[in-house]
mmCIF file of C-alpha atoms and ligand atoms in Angstrom:
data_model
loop_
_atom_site.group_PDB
_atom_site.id
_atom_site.type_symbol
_atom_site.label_atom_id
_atom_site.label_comp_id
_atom_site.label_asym_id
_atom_site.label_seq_id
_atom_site.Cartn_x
_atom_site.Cartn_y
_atom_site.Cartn_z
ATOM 1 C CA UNK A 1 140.428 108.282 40.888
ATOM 2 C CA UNK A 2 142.618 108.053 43.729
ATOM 3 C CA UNK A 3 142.218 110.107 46.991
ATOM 4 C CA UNK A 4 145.202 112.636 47.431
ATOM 5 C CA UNK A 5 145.237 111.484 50.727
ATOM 6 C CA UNK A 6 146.215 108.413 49.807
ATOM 7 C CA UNK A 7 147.873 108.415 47.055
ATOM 8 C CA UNK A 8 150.500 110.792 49.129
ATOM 9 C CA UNK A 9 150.630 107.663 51.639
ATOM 10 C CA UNK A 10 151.694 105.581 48.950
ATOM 11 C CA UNK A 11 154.125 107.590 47.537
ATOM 12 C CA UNK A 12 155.584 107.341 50.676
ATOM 13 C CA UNK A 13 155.674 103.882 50.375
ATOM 14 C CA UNK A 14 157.565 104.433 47.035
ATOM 15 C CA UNK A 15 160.240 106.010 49.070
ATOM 16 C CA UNK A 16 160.046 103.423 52.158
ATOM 17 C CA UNK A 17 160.923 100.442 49.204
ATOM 18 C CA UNK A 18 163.457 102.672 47.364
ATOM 19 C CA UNK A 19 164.771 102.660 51.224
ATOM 20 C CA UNK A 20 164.939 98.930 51.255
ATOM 21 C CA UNK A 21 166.584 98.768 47.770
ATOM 22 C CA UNK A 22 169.486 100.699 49.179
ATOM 23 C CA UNK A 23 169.454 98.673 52.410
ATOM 24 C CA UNK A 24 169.349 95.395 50.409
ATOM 25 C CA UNK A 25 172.278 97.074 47.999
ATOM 26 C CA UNK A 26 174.476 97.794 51.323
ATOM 27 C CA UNK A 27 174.220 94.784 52.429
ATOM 28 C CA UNK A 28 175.145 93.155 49.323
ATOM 29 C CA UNK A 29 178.317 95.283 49.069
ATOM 30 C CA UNK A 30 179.027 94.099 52.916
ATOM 31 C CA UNK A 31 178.699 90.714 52.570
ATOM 32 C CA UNK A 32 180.892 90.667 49.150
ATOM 33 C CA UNK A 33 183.456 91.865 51.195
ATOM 34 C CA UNK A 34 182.943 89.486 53.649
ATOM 35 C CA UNK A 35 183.684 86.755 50.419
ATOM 36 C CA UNK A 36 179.395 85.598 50.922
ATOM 37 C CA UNK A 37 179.270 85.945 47.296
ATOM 38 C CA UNK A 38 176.168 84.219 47.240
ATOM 39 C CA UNK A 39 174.553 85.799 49.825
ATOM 40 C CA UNK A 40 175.487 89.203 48.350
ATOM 41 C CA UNK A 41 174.242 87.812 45.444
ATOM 42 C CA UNK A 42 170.758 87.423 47.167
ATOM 43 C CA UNK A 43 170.715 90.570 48.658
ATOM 44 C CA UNK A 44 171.022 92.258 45.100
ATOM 45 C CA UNK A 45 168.061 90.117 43.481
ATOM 46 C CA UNK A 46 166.235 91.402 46.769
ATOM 47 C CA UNK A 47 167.186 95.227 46.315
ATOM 48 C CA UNK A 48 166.046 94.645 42.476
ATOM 49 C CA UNK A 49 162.777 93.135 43.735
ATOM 50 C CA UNK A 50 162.550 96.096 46.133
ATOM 51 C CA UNK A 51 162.907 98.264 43.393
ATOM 52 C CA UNK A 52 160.045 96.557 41.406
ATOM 53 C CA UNK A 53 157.979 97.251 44.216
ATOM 54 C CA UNK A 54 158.440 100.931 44.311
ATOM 55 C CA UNK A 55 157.822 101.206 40.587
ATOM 56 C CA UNK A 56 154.855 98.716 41.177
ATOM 57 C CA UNK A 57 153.001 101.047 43.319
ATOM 58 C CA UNK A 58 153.702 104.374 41.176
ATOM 59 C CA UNK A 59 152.284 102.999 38.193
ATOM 60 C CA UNK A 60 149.348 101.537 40.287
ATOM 61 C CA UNK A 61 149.087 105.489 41.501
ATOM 62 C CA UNK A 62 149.147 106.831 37.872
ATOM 63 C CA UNK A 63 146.528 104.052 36.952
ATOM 64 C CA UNK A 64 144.408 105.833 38.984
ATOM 65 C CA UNK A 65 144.666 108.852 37.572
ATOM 66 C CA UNK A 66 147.166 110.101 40.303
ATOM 67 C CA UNK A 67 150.968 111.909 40.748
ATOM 68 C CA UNK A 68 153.788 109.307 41.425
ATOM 69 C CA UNK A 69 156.432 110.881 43.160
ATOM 70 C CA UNK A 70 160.387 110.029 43.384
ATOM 71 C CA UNK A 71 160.924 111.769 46.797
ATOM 72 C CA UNK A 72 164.638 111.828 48.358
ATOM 73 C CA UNK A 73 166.066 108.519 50.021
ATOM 74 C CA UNK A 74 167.436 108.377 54.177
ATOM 75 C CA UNK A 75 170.811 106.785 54.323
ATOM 76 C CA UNK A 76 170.776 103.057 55.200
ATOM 77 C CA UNK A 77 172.667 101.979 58.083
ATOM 78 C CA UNK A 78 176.094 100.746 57.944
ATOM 79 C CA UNK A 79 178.139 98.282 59.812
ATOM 80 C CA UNK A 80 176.799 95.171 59.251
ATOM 81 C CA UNK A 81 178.124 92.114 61.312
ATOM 82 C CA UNK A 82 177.706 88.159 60.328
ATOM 83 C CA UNK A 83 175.266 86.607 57.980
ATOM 84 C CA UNK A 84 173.210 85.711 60.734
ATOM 85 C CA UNK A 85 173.191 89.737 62.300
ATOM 86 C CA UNK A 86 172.507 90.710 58.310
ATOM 87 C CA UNK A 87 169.693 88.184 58.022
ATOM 88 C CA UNK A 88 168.233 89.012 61.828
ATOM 89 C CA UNK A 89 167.904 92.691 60.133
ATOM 90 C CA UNK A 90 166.315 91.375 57.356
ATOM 91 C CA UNK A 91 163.252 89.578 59.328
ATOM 92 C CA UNK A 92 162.572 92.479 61.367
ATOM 93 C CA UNK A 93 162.446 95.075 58.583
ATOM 94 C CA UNK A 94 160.806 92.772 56.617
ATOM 95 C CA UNK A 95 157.854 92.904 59.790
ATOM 96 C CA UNK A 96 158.382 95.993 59.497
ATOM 97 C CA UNK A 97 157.586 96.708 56.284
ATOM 98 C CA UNK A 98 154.061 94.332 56.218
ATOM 99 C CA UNK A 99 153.454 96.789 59.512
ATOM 100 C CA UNK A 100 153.333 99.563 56.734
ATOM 101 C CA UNK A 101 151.232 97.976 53.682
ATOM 102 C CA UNK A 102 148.814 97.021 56.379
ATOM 103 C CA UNK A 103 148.500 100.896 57.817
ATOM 104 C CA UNK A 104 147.987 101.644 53.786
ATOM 105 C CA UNK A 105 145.132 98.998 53.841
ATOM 106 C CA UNK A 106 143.675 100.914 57.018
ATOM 107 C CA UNK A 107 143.933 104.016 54.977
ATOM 108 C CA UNK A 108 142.454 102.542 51.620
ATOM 109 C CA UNK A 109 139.264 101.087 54.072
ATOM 110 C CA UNK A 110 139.025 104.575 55.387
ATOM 111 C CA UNK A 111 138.641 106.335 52.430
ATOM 112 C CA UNK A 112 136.322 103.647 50.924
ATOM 113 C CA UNK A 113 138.338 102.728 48.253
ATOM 114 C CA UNK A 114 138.093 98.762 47.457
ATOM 115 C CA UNK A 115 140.323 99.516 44.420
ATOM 116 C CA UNK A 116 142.651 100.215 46.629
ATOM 117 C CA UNK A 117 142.276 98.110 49.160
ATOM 118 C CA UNK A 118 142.162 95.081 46.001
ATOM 119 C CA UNK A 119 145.782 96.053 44.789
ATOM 120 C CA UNK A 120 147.442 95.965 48.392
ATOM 121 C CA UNK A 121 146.327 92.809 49.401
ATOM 122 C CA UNK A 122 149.005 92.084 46.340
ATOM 123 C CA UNK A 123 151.261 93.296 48.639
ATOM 124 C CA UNK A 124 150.430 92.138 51.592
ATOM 125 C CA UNK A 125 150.821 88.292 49.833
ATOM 126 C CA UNK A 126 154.088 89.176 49.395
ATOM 127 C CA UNK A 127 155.028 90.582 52.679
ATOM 128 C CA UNK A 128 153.681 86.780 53.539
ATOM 129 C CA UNK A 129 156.253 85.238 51.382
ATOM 130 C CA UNK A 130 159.366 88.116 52.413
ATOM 131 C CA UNK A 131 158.708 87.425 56.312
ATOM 132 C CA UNK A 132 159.024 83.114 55.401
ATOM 133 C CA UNK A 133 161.691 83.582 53.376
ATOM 134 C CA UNK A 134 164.072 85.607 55.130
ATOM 135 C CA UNK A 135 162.904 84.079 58.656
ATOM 136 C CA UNK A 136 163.561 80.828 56.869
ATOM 137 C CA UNK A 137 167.069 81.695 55.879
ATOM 138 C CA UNK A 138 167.826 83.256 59.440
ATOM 139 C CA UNK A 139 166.385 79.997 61.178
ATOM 140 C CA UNK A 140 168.987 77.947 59.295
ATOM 141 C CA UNK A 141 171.904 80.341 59.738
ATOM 142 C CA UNK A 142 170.773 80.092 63.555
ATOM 143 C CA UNK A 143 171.598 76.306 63.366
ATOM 144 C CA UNK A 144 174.513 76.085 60.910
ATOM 145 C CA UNK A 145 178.078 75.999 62.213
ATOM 146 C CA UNK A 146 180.880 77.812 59.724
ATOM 147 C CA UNK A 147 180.505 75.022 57.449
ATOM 148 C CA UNK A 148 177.407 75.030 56.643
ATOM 149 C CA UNK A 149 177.427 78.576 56.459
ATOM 150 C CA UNK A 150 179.126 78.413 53.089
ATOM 151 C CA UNK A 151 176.468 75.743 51.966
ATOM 152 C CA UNK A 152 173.973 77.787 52.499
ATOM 153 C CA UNK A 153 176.035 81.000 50.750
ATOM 154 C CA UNK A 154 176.204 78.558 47.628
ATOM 155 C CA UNK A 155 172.687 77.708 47.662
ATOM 156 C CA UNK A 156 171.300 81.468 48.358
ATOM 157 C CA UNK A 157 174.002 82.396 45.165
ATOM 158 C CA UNK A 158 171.619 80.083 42.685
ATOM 159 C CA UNK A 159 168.616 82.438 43.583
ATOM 160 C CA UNK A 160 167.421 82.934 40.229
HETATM 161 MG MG1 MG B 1 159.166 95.462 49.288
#
């Protein structure tokens, strides 16, 4: 059985990726207005992924015999610039975010709970792979001139 302590921290890390859903969502809708088709198609298979992660971690709270909780969401921000200003966002929350699944691992070693500590690391793996891959993308915006801006918006639009 899960602590209430934290199983109350990770429902508030339900709400932090429902948060990044509706970032990932607003900057879709940006940059499809912008005509990045493909990168606002990336953005949506991220806010989907986001949204697997918040349902990820309420079933792992009801597993252990816990409440899951669908608390209320912050507005994103608004006013997104270029595909490389989008993508600089991206990185940093991204770092952001592994800040947060490691203060839940600090939590799930303080309250002894390996079970815990076992699922996150699930997470943390993935923060691994969000931080390359979006730091990845903004290193290559960094270097590409217009043109190969719109390669790169065709190749992010194939992201299965
Ligand atoms: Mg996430």
């Amino acid at each position: 059985m899960i602590t209430e302590k934290l199983q109350n921290a990770i429902n508030g890390q339900i709400t932090a990726e429902m948060w990044s859903a509706n970032l990932y969502l607003a900057m879709a809708f940006h940059l499809e207005v912008e005509g990045y088709d493909g990168f606002a198609h990336w953005m949506k298979k991220q806010w989907s992924e986001e949204m697997e992660h918040a349902v990820g971690l309420a079933e792992y709270v009801i597993k252990r015999g816990g409440t899951a909780k669908v608390d209320k969401i912050d507005v994103v921000p608004e006013g997104w610039g270029t595909p490389l200003e989008v993508f600089q966002h991206v990185y940093e929350h991204e770092c952001r975010v592994t800040e947060m699944i490691s203060k839940l691992v600090d939590l799930a070693v303080a309250e002894k709970d390996k079970a815990t500590q076992h699922f996150l690391m699930g997470y943390i793996a993935e923060q691994i792979e969000e931080e390359a891959t979006s730091k990845g993308i903004l290193d290559k915006l960094k270097k590409a001139g217009e043109a190969g801006i719109l390669v790169l918006d065709s190749q992010l639009g194939q992201r299965a």
